[in-house]
Short mmCIF file of C-alpha atoms in Angstrom, two decimals:
data_model
loop_
_atom_site.label_atom_id
_atom_site.label_comp_id
_atom_site.label_asym_id
_atom_site.label_seq_id
_atom_site.Cartn_x
_atom_site.Cartn_y
_atom_site.Cartn_z
CA MET A 1 0.01 -0.04 0.28
CA GLY A 2 1.22 3.46 -0.65
CA VAL A 3 2.28 5.81 1.97
CA VAL A 4 -0.77 8.53 2.79
CA LYS A 5 -0.14 11.85 2.41
CA GLU A 6 -0.64 13.96 5.89
CA TYR A 7 -1.97 17.25 5.07
CA ASP A 8 -1.21 20.74 7.37
CA ALA A 9 -4.68 21.75 6.36
CA VAL A 10 -8.06 20.00 4.86
CA VAL A 11 -10.74 22.38 3.81
CA VAL A 12 -14.02 20.28 3.15
CA GLY A 13 -15.94 21.82 0.79
CA SER A 14 -15.49 23.76 -2.47
CA GLY A 15 -17.84 27.19 -2.18
CA PRO A 16 -16.72 30.14 -2.11
CA ASN A 17 -15.78 30.35 1.61
CA GLY A 18 -14.45 26.95 1.23
CA LEU A 19 -11.81 28.10 -1.46
CA ALA A 20 -11.20 30.99 0.82
CA ALA A 21 -10.60 28.93 3.26
CA ALA A 22 -8.48 26.92 1.20
CA ILE A 23 -6.43 29.81 -0.63
CA THR A 24 -5.77 31.88 3.07
CA MET A 25 -4.12 28.37 4.65
CA GLN A 26 -2.41 27.89 1.34
CA GLN A 27 -0.82 31.18 1.26
CA GLN A 28 1.00 30.70 4.19
CA GLY A 29 3.40 27.78 2.47
CA LEU A 30 1.08 25.13 4.29
CA SER A 31 0.29 21.77 2.52
CA VAL A 32 -3.54 22.04 1.61
CA LEU A 33 -6.27 20.08 0.33
CA LEU A 34 -9.76 20.79 -0.64
CA MET A 35 -12.19 18.12 -0.70
CA GLU A 36 -15.08 18.22 -3.23
CA GLY A 37 -18.39 15.80 -3.15
CA LYS A 38 -19.73 16.91 -6.70
CA ASP A 39 -17.45 16.42 -9.95
CA THR A 40 -17.08 20.17 -10.23
CA ILE A 41 -16.13 22.58 -7.89
CA GLY A 42 -18.26 25.69 -6.53
CA GLY A 43 -21.00 24.88 -4.48
CA GLY A 44 -23.53 27.49 -5.55
CA LEU A 45 -20.86 29.18 -8.50
CA ARG A 46 -21.55 26.67 -11.26
CA THR A 47 -22.65 27.17 -14.66
CA ALA A 48 -24.33 24.49 -16.98
CA GLU A 49 -26.63 23.69 -19.64
CA LEU A 50 -29.96 23.16 -17.94
CA THR A 51 -32.11 23.52 -20.55
CA LEU A 52 -31.12 23.36 -24.34
CA PRO A 53 -27.71 22.92 -26.24
CA GLY A 54 -26.07 26.05 -25.76
CA PHE A 55 -27.85 28.14 -23.50
CA ARG A 56 -25.47 28.01 -20.28
CA HIS A 57 -27.20 28.59 -16.72
CA ASP A 58 -25.99 29.53 -13.33
CA VAL A 59 -27.63 26.59 -11.44
CA CYS A 60 -27.47 28.88 -8.37
CA SER A 61 -25.74 32.22 -7.97
CA ALA A 62 -25.41 34.78 -10.98
CA ILE A 63 -25.82 38.27 -9.81
CA HIS A 64 -21.92 39.33 -7.50
CA PRO A 65 -21.81 42.44 -5.94
CA MET A 66 -20.52 41.07 -2.68
CA ALA A 67 -17.73 39.36 -4.80
CA VAL A 68 -16.24 42.53 -6.01
CA ALA A 69 -17.15 44.36 -2.77
CA SER A 70 -15.08 41.59 -0.61
CA PRO A 71 -12.03 42.89 0.46
CA PHE A 72 -10.38 39.22 0.45
CA PHE A 73 -11.47 38.64 -3.40
CA ASP A 74 -10.12 42.01 -3.94
CA SER A 75 -6.49 41.31 -2.71
CA LEU A 76 -6.17 38.08 -5.36
CA PRO A 77 -5.02 38.38 -8.68
CA LEU A 78 -8.10 36.51 -10.33
CA GLU A 79 -7.81 38.25 -13.39
CA GLN A 80 -4.69 36.86 -14.13
CA TYR A 81 -6.20 33.46 -13.77
CA GLY A 82 -9.00 34.56 -16.25
CA LEU A 83 -12.08 35.73 -14.37
CA ARG A 84 -13.80 38.63 -15.98
CA PHE A 85 -17.01 40.48 -14.90
CA ILE A 86 -19.45 42.61 -16.99
CA GLN A 87 -21.35 45.44 -15.74
CA PRO A 88 -24.98 45.92 -16.63
CA ALA A 89 -26.11 49.30 -17.81
CA LEU A 90 -28.21 49.16 -14.96
CA ALA A 91 -27.38 47.40 -11.82
CA ALA A 92 -31.38 46.46 -10.96
CA ALA A 93 -34.72 47.90 -11.82
CA HIS A 94 -38.04 47.48 -9.95
CA PRO A 95 -41.15 47.49 -11.98
CA PHE A 96 -44.66 48.73 -11.19
CA ASP A 97 -47.81 48.23 -12.37
CA ASP A 98 -48.33 51.91 -14.05
CA GLY A 99 -45.58 50.65 -16.54
CA THR A 100 -42.70 53.20 -15.13
CA ALA A 101 -39.71 51.56 -13.02
CA ALA A 102 -37.42 52.84 -10.02
CA PHE A 103 -33.44 51.40 -10.77
CA LEU A 104 -30.19 51.34 -9.11
CA SER A 105 -27.58 52.50 -10.97
CA ARG A 106 -23.89 53.07 -10.74
CA SER A 107 -24.83 57.01 -10.09
CA LEU A 108 -26.12 57.71 -6.69
CA GLN A 109 -27.88 60.64 -7.56
CA ASP A 110 -29.19 59.47 -11.21
CA THR A 111 -31.02 57.26 -8.75
CA ALA A 112 -32.00 59.24 -5.88
CA ILE A 113 -32.90 62.02 -8.83
CA ASP A 114 -35.32 59.46 -10.40
CA LEU A 115 -37.01 59.21 -7.38
CA GLY A 116 -38.07 62.76 -7.37
CA VAL A 117 -39.40 63.91 -3.81
CA ASP A 118 -37.56 61.25 -2.24
CA LYS A 119 -34.38 62.67 -3.81
CA GLN A 120 -33.24 63.73 -0.18
CA ALA A 121 -34.08 60.59 1.48
CA TYR A 122 -32.63 58.29 -0.64
CA LEU A 123 -29.55 60.33 -0.15
CA ASP A 124 -29.53 60.64 3.37
CA LEU A 125 -30.03 56.88 3.93
CA ILE A 126 -27.72 55.42 1.56
CA GLY A 127 -25.23 58.77 0.66
CA PRO A 128 -22.83 57.97 3.81
CA LEU A 129 -22.32 54.23 3.38
CA VAL A 130 -21.53 55.00 -0.25
CA ARG A 131 -18.87 57.96 1.04
CA ASP A 132 -17.59 56.02 3.94
CA TRP A 133 -17.67 52.39 2.04
CA ASP A 134 -14.03 51.68 2.14
CA LYS A 135 -13.86 52.67 5.84
CA LEU A 136 -16.82 50.30 6.91
CA VAL A 137 -16.96 47.67 4.63
CA GLY A 138 -13.90 46.05 6.80
CA GLY A 139 -16.19 45.72 9.77
CA ILE A 140 -19.86 45.07 7.76
CA LEU A 141 -17.94 42.13 6.32
CA ALA A 142 -16.93 41.20 9.49
CA PRO A 143 -17.76 38.85 12.63
CA PHE A 144 -18.20 41.13 15.34
CA ARG A 145 -15.39 43.13 16.84
CA PHE A 146 -14.06 46.38 17.65
CA PRO A 147 -14.61 48.58 14.91
CA ASP A 148 -11.67 50.40 13.47
CA HIS A 149 -14.18 53.41 12.69
CA PRO A 150 -16.18 53.31 15.52
CA MET A 151 -18.32 56.44 15.37
CA LEU A 152 -19.38 55.92 11.40
CA MET A 153 -19.79 52.26 12.33
CA ALA A 154 -22.52 53.26 14.85
CA ARG A 155 -24.14 55.84 12.63
CA PHE A 156 -24.68 52.93 10.33
CA GLY A 157 -25.91 50.49 12.87
CA LEU A 158 -28.38 52.99 13.77
CA LYS A 159 -30.16 52.47 10.40
CA ALA A 160 -29.05 49.14 9.76
CA LEU A 161 -30.65 47.35 12.97
CA GLN A 162 -33.67 48.80 12.18
CA SER A 163 -36.54 47.22 10.00
CA ALA A 164 -36.90 47.78 6.62
CA ARG A 165 -40.32 48.78 7.06
CA SER A 166 -39.10 51.18 9.78
CA ILE A 167 -36.92 52.66 6.83
CA ALA A 168 -39.65 52.68 4.64
CA HIS A 169 -41.41 55.53 6.18
CA ARG A 170 -38.56 57.80 5.46
CA PHE A 171 -40.33 57.72 1.90
CA SER A 172 -43.34 59.30 0.97
CA THR A 173 -43.74 57.66 -2.59
CA GLU A 174 -44.52 54.26 -3.85
CA LYS A 175 -41.61 54.41 -6.00
CA ALA A 176 -39.14 54.42 -3.90
CA LYS A 177 -40.74 52.57 -1.55
CA GLY A 178 -40.68 49.36 -3.56
CA LEU A 179 -37.13 49.76 -5.00
CA TRP A 180 -36.29 49.60 -1.34
CA ALA A 181 -38.51 46.46 -0.57
CA GLY A 182 -36.73 44.71 -3.58
CA MET A 183 -33.63 45.57 -1.77
CA THR A 184 -34.46 44.36 1.59
CA ALA A 185 -36.29 40.98 0.15
CA HIS A 186 -32.67 39.64 -0.59
CA SER A 187 -32.64 39.39 3.58
CA ILE A 188 -34.98 36.26 2.81
CA GLN A 189 -37.66 37.05 5.53
CA PRO A 190 -39.90 39.18 6.94
CA LEU A 191 -39.17 42.94 6.54
CA THR A 192 -40.48 43.71 9.74
CA ASN A 193 -37.62 41.86 11.10
CA TYR A 194 -35.01 43.89 13.05
CA THR A 195 -31.86 43.89 10.19
CA THR A 196 -33.35 43.68 7.26
CA ALA A 197 -32.09 47.49 6.56
CA ALA A 198 -28.54 46.64 6.64
CA ILE A 199 -29.31 43.94 4.14
CA GLY A 200 -31.25 47.04 1.69
CA MET A 201 -28.33 49.31 2.78
CA VAL A 202 -25.43 47.17 2.11
CA LEU A 203 -26.85 45.99 -1.59
CA SER A 204 -27.60 49.34 -2.65
CA ALA A 205 -24.71 51.21 -1.78
CA VAL A 206 -22.30 48.38 -3.72
CA GLY A 207 -24.24 49.10 -6.53
CA HIS A 208 -23.06 52.58 -6.36
CA VAL A 209 -20.19 52.18 -5.52
CA HIS A 210 -18.96 48.72 -7.48
CA GLY A 211 -22.21 47.71 -8.97
CA TRP A 212 -23.54 44.40 -9.43
CA PRO A 213 -21.74 42.88 -12.46
CA ILE A 214 -21.66 39.57 -14.03
CA PRO A 215 -18.99 37.08 -14.22
CA LYS A 216 -18.12 36.45 -18.23
CA GLY A 217 -18.94 32.93 -18.93
CA GLY A 218 -20.85 32.22 -15.84
CA SER A 219 -20.43 32.22 -12.12
CA GLN A 220 -18.09 29.23 -12.63
CA SER A 221 -15.66 31.41 -13.82
CA VAL A 222 -15.23 32.83 -10.31
CA ALA A 223 -15.02 29.15 -8.68
CA ASP A 224 -12.58 28.40 -11.60
CA ALA A 225 -10.09 31.44 -10.81
CA LEU A 226 -9.79 30.75 -7.18
CA SER A 227 -9.37 27.07 -8.13
CA ARG A 228 -6.47 28.28 -10.49
CA TYR A 229 -4.97 30.09 -8.09
CA PHE A 230 -5.29 27.65 -5.11
CA ILE A 231 -3.42 24.85 -7.55
CA ALA A 232 -1.32 27.81 -8.58
CA LEU A 233 -0.06 28.40 -4.95
CA GLY A 234 0.46 24.50 -4.41
CA GLY A 235 -2.97 23.11 -3.29
CA LYS A 236 -4.44 20.46 -4.37
CA VAL A 237 -8.40 19.69 -5.39
CA GLU A 238 -9.97 16.60 -5.18
CA THR A 239 -13.47 16.60 -6.46
CA GLY A 240 -16.17 13.18 -5.82
CA HIS A 241 -15.45 12.79 -2.75
CA MET A 242 -18.72 13.20 -0.39
CA LEU A 243 -17.66 13.30 3.20
CA LYS A 244 -19.40 11.11 5.04
CA SER A 245 -17.53 10.61 8.62
CA LEU A 246 -14.38 11.90 9.95
CA ALA A 247 -12.34 8.37 9.17
CA ASP A 248 -12.97 9.59 5.21
CA LEU A 249 -10.57 12.76 6.07
CA PRO A 250 -6.89 12.07 5.26
CA PRO A 251 -4.26 12.28 8.29
CA THR A 252 -4.11 16.42 9.00
CA LYS A 253 -3.38 19.15 11.60
CA VAL A 254 -6.65 20.78 11.18
CA VAL A 255 -10.28 20.59 9.35
CA LEU A 256 -12.29 23.65 8.26
CA PHE A 257 -15.99 22.52 7.39
CA ASP A 258 -17.47 24.82 4.25
CA LEU A 259 -20.77 23.21 5.68
CA THR A 260 -24.01 24.23 7.49
CA PRO A 261 -24.56 22.62 10.90
CA ARG A 262 -26.63 20.01 9.77
CA GLN A 263 -24.10 18.42 7.93
CA LEU A 264 -21.47 19.16 10.61
CA LEU A 265 -23.50 17.52 13.50
CA ASP A 266 -24.09 14.21 10.67
CA ILE A 267 -20.18 13.68 10.58
CA ALA A 268 -18.61 14.90 13.38
CA ALA A 269 -21.76 15.16 16.07
CA GLU A 270 -19.47 12.53 18.32
CA GLU A 271 -16.53 15.26 18.72
CA PHE A 272 -18.49 17.92 19.68
CA SER A 273 -19.12 18.78 23.76
CA TRP A 274 -23.24 18.38 24.70
CA LEU A 275 -23.29 22.24 24.54
CA TYR A 276 -22.36 22.72 21.08
CA LYS A 277 -24.30 20.13 19.62
CA TRP A 278 -27.46 21.45 21.44
CA GLN A 279 -26.31 24.78 19.93
CA LEU A 280 -25.73 23.38 16.34
CA LYS A 281 -29.70 21.60 16.57
CA ASN A 282 -31.10 24.58 17.53
CA TYR A 283 -29.61 26.66 14.43
CA ARG A 284 -32.64 28.02 12.37
CA TYR A 285 -32.72 27.80 8.85
CA GLY A 286 -34.91 30.54 6.56
CA MET A 287 -37.15 30.31 4.02
CA GLY A 288 -36.39 28.30 1.13
CA VAL A 289 -36.35 29.18 -2.75
CA PHE A 290 -38.33 27.83 -5.95
CA LYS A 291 -35.79 28.89 -9.03
CA VAL A 292 -36.74 28.46 -12.93
CA ASP A 293 -34.55 28.59 -15.52
CA TRP A 294 -35.44 29.95 -18.88
CA ALA A 295 -34.21 28.92 -22.49
CA LEU A 296 -35.62 31.97 -24.27
CA SER A 297 -36.16 32.96 -28.08
CA GLU A 298 -35.52 37.14 -27.39
CA GLN A 299 -34.79 39.35 -24.67
CA ILE A 300 -37.61 39.69 -21.98
CA PRO A 301 -40.10 42.52 -23.05
CA PHE A 302 -40.72 44.33 -20.21
CA THR A 303 -42.58 47.33 -20.72
CA ALA A 304 -40.65 49.63 -18.22
CA ALA A 305 -37.12 50.54 -20.39
CA ALA A 306 -35.05 50.46 -16.67
CA CYS A 307 -35.74 46.81 -16.93
CA ARG A 308 -34.45 46.32 -20.34
CA GLU A 309 -31.29 47.42 -19.04
CA ALA A 310 -30.42 45.94 -15.84
CA GLY A 311 -29.16 42.67 -15.26
CA THR A 312 -31.27 42.30 -11.98
CA VAL A 313 -35.32 42.72 -11.98
CA HIS A 314 -37.19 42.66 -8.61
CA ILE A 315 -40.71 41.89 -9.38
CA GLY A 316 -43.17 42.30 -6.96
CA ASN A 317 -44.69 45.93 -7.32
CA THR A 318 -45.14 48.12 -4.18
CA PHE A 319 -43.78 47.84 -0.63
CA ALA A 320 -47.04 46.44 0.72
CA GLU A 321 -47.02 43.88 -2.26
CA ILE A 322 -43.55 42.55 -1.71
CA GLU A 323 -44.18 42.73 2.60
CA ARG A 324 -47.42 40.68 2.65
CA THR A 325 -45.80 38.13 0.04
CA GLU A 326 -42.74 37.76 2.15
CA GLN A 327 -44.48 37.66 5.60
CA LEU A 328 -46.83 34.99 3.87
CA SER A 329 -43.62 32.85 2.93
CA SER A 330 -42.29 33.17 6.09
CA SER A 331 -45.39 31.49 7.74
CA GLY A 332 -46.03 28.93 5.70
CA VAL A 333 -48.28 29.81 3.42
CA HIS A 334 -47.34 30.07 -0.94
CA PRO A 335 -48.60 33.71 -2.29
CA GLU A 336 -50.09 33.80 -4.98
CA LYS A 337 -48.46 36.46 -6.60
CA PRO A 338 -44.89 35.98 -4.66
CA PHE A 339 -41.80 38.63 -4.82
CA VAL A 340 -39.77 37.60 -7.74
CA LEU A 341 -36.15 37.82 -8.64
CA LEU A 342 -34.80 37.70 -11.51
CA ALA A 343 -31.44 37.68 -13.36
CA GLN A 344 -30.97 38.20 -17.32
CA PRO A 345 -27.51 37.69 -18.32
CA SER A 346 -27.66 36.99 -21.59
CA ILE A 347 -28.11 40.74 -22.11
CA PHE A 348 -24.60 41.88 -21.51
CA ASP A 349 -22.83 38.24 -22.31
CA ALA A 350 -23.61 36.78 -25.64
CA GLY A 351 -21.58 33.77 -24.99
CA ARG A 352 -24.75 32.45 -22.29
CA ALA A 353 -26.76 31.57 -25.36
CA PRO A 354 -26.67 30.92 -29.47
CA ALA A 355 -26.73 34.13 -31.78
CA GLY A 356 -29.60 36.13 -31.06
CA LYS A 357 -31.86 33.66 -28.07
CA HIS A 358 -31.22 34.07 -24.41
CA THR A 359 -31.18 32.78 -20.83
CA ALA A 360 -32.95 34.23 -17.56
CA TRP A 361 -33.37 32.37 -14.23
CA ALA A 362 -35.82 33.49 -11.39
CA TYR A 363 -36.50 32.43 -7.93
CA CYS A 364 -39.05 33.33 -5.16
CA HIS A 365 -38.94 32.78 -1.79
CA VAL A 366 -41.34 29.87 -0.46
CA PRO A 367 -41.20 27.95 2.72
CA ASN A 368 -38.60 26.02 4.42
CA GLY A 369 -39.01 22.37 2.51
CA SER A 370 -41.91 23.26 0.18
CA THR A 371 -42.45 21.16 -2.85
CA LYS A 372 -45.01 23.24 -4.65
CA ASP A 373 -44.59 23.88 -7.87
CA MET A 374 -44.14 27.31 -8.14
CA THR A 375 -43.20 27.98 -12.12
CA GLN A 376 -46.60 29.66 -12.98
CA ALA A 377 -46.77 32.05 -10.18
CA ILE A 378 -43.33 33.14 -10.88
CA GLU A 379 -44.28 33.05 -14.57
CA ASP A 380 -47.43 34.59 -14.07
CA GLN A 381 -45.62 37.60 -11.94
CA VAL A 382 -42.76 37.72 -15.42
CA GLU A 383 -45.59 38.54 -17.80
CA ARG A 384 -47.50 41.17 -15.49
CA PHE A 385 -44.47 43.36 -16.35
CA ALA A 386 -43.56 41.80 -19.45
CA PRO A 387 -46.70 41.51 -21.07
CA GLY A 388 -45.23 38.25 -24.70
CA PHE A 389 -42.92 36.72 -21.85
CA LYS A 390 -44.61 33.10 -22.44
CA ASP A 391 -44.16 33.29 -25.72
CA THR A 392 -40.73 33.83 -25.99
CA ILE A 393 -40.00 30.75 -23.39
CA LEU A 394 -38.15 27.80 -25.81
CA ASP A 395 -37.85 25.40 -22.76
CA LYS A 396 -37.16 25.66 -19.13
CA GLN A 397 -35.35 23.30 -15.76
CA VAL A 398 -37.21 24.15 -11.89
CA MET A 399 -36.06 22.85 -8.81
CA ASN A 400 -38.24 22.95 -5.52
CA THR A 401 -36.51 23.34 -2.12
CA VAL A 402 -35.77 19.68 -1.89
CA GLN A 403 -34.42 19.71 -5.16
CA VAL A 404 -32.00 22.84 -4.33
CA GLU A 405 -31.12 20.90 -1.32
CA ALA A 406 -30.13 17.62 -3.36
CA TYR A 407 -27.96 20.01 -5.33
CA ASN A 408 -26.35 21.34 -2.67
CA PRO A 409 -26.51 20.16 0.55
CA ASN A 410 -25.58 23.23 2.11
CA TYR A 411 -29.06 24.30 1.12
CA VAL A 412 -31.39 22.80 4.00
CA GLY A 413 -34.73 23.14 2.67
CA GLY A 414 -33.73 25.18 0.13
CA ASP A 415 -32.38 27.63 2.54
CA ILE A 416 -29.83 29.81 0.53
CA ASN A 417 -28.13 32.15 3.00
CA GLY A 418 -26.89 29.46 5.25
CA GLY A 419 -29.00 29.94 8.04
CA VAL A 420 -31.66 33.27 9.01
CA ILE A 421 -29.74 36.00 9.22
CA ASP A 422 -31.55 38.02 11.49
CA VAL A 423 -30.84 39.38 14.63
CA ARG A 424 -30.55 36.37 16.84
CA GLN A 425 -28.28 34.78 14.22
CA LEU A 426 -26.37 37.89 12.61
CA TYR A 427 -23.27 37.52 14.55
CA THR A 428 -23.86 34.67 16.58
CA ARG A 429 -24.31 32.21 13.91
CA PRO A 430 -23.68 29.17 14.12
CA ALA A 431 -23.69 29.32 18.28
CA LEU A 432 -22.74 31.85 20.68
CA ARG A 433 -19.28 31.68 21.19
CA ILE A 434 -15.90 33.98 21.17
CA SER A 435 -15.03 32.80 18.17
CA PRO A 436 -18.03 31.87 15.92
CA TYR A 437 -15.36 29.63 13.40
CA ARG A 438 -14.08 27.38 16.24
CA THR A 439 -16.20 24.17 17.37
CA SER A 440 -16.03 22.74 20.78
CA ALA A 441 -13.21 20.24 19.17
CA LYS A 442 -9.82 20.83 18.98
CA ALA A 443 -8.43 21.79 15.30
CA MET A 444 -12.07 21.62 13.82
CA TYR A 445 -13.61 24.86 12.47
CA ILE A 446 -16.46 25.68 10.47
CA CYS A 447 -15.75 28.04 7.75
CA SER A 448 -19.07 28.25 5.71
CA SER A 449 -22.22 31.16 5.20
CA SER A 450 -23.53 29.71 9.04
CA THR A 451 -20.67 31.74 10.34
CA PRO A 452 -20.45 35.99 10.46
CA PRO A 453 -21.17 37.81 8.32
CA GLY A 454 -23.14 35.00 6.26
CA GLY A 455 -24.34 34.70 2.90
CA GLY A 456 -23.38 35.93 0.02
CA VAL A 457 -20.51 34.96 -2.88
CA HIS A 458 -17.35 37.29 -0.50
CA GLY A 459 -15.40 34.48 0.94
CA MET A 460 -15.12 35.99 4.02
CA CYS A 461 -16.55 33.57 6.30
CA GLY A 462 -13.87 31.20 4.95
CA TYR A 463 -11.03 33.82 5.19
CA TYR A 464 -11.83 34.66 8.79
CA ALA A 465 -12.12 30.98 9.78
CA ALA A 466 -8.50 30.36 8.32
CA LYS A 467 -7.19 33.15 9.76
CA GLN A 468 -8.31 31.69 13.21
CA ALA A 469 -7.23 28.51 12.54
CA LEU A 470 -3.97 29.75 11.59
CA ALA A 471 -3.33 31.55 14.60
CA ASP A 472 -4.46 28.66 16.72
CA ILE A 473 -2.80 25.95 15.37
CA PHE A 474 0.26 27.32 13.64
CA ASN A 475 0.84 30.68 15.32
CA LEU A 476 0.25 32.28 11.85
CA LYS A 477 -0.81 35.89 10.97
CA SER A 478 -2.73 36.26 7.57
CA PRO A 479 -3.41 39.97 6.36
CA LYS A 480 -6.25 42.13 8.05
CA PHE A 481 -8.71 43.76 6.04
#
């Protein structure tokens, strides 16, 4: 028998956080193995022909504002490894029943001016975060700690900790309130919850500072660039090895899991203290998603011009309508007119579809674990603001929450955020500990989106988990962001 190689570190799971953790460890000259259960790396960063030949769809994430906002990703030479981002003309658009639309553009002033009498209210809300973004991003995309700029962070926090509904009262028009609803609904929780304002503020500010770009060729290109860089540093990648128990690991000094609490318990529960096991068992998952991918004969014929120029379209009409549907979904009810998040990358990246054709995807929030087919409800919502849309559909693929979880076990019950990010789990995910990345077992860490700062393609959970492991196990420091 051959000699089994011993590694300094093994990272389980190759989503953006697993890749970030592996890179951070490998940058210190350690021997690192990245293990992936699927045949391809990426987690939520995969692109495939899901419908017809030549139509390339992002299986999960498609639009990447947090990737370009990430201090960790920004520190890496990913362009040298093939990553290119494309900026849509508009980051996002939000249509209304009267044929108009609000929009989020790179220009803070243009976005605010289009809101009419709510111009100043928008500038007062988002302007300070845009102005101070470079000083605040290191504290926003991080675990709880004393910030480098405490006064600026306090001013941000006073607004961010509020509910989306509370902040909506700052606006007087349905246009501004609707735009705000679409931004905050990315929180995947009722808009009456505390901290939902934080999601809307951050996504809006990032749109003005960095845009909401799409990766050329699809989201897989983000994972591929990260993987190429990791391998160039000397790292090793092993795919097609779904870890079932700790016995499946090669000898290693430390292991980092890009998994949520449920998978971590399945693999390593016997290693944990009773308190840590109890905390993980009581970790809360949020709403799931129902997703549709379309192959289209032409661009979606939205009535509002802004929607035809945006990479992302938020479909849900008014704040009141979106607030109601998100509350219903959170309460276990499937709304007839769900809030729909739609991405249309082929408008800006022609290589996603055959000449003259297009791709699009959309999802809505549904009760966790739902198996209800929401295809008609989603398509009716798109048709509502783009008459003739259904006539452009050549083919489609759908995924309910069970299928979403089967595709990626981290999406428990279809929850793509790795657990609800409400005030109770904002900084205490997955458990209340001095370091959220340490488990109760020596040399075992969790680095998934179930740790701060939570969901999104930014890699910061992986970076901070690796930073903790480097300090604990190897007495090494990594760069501070």
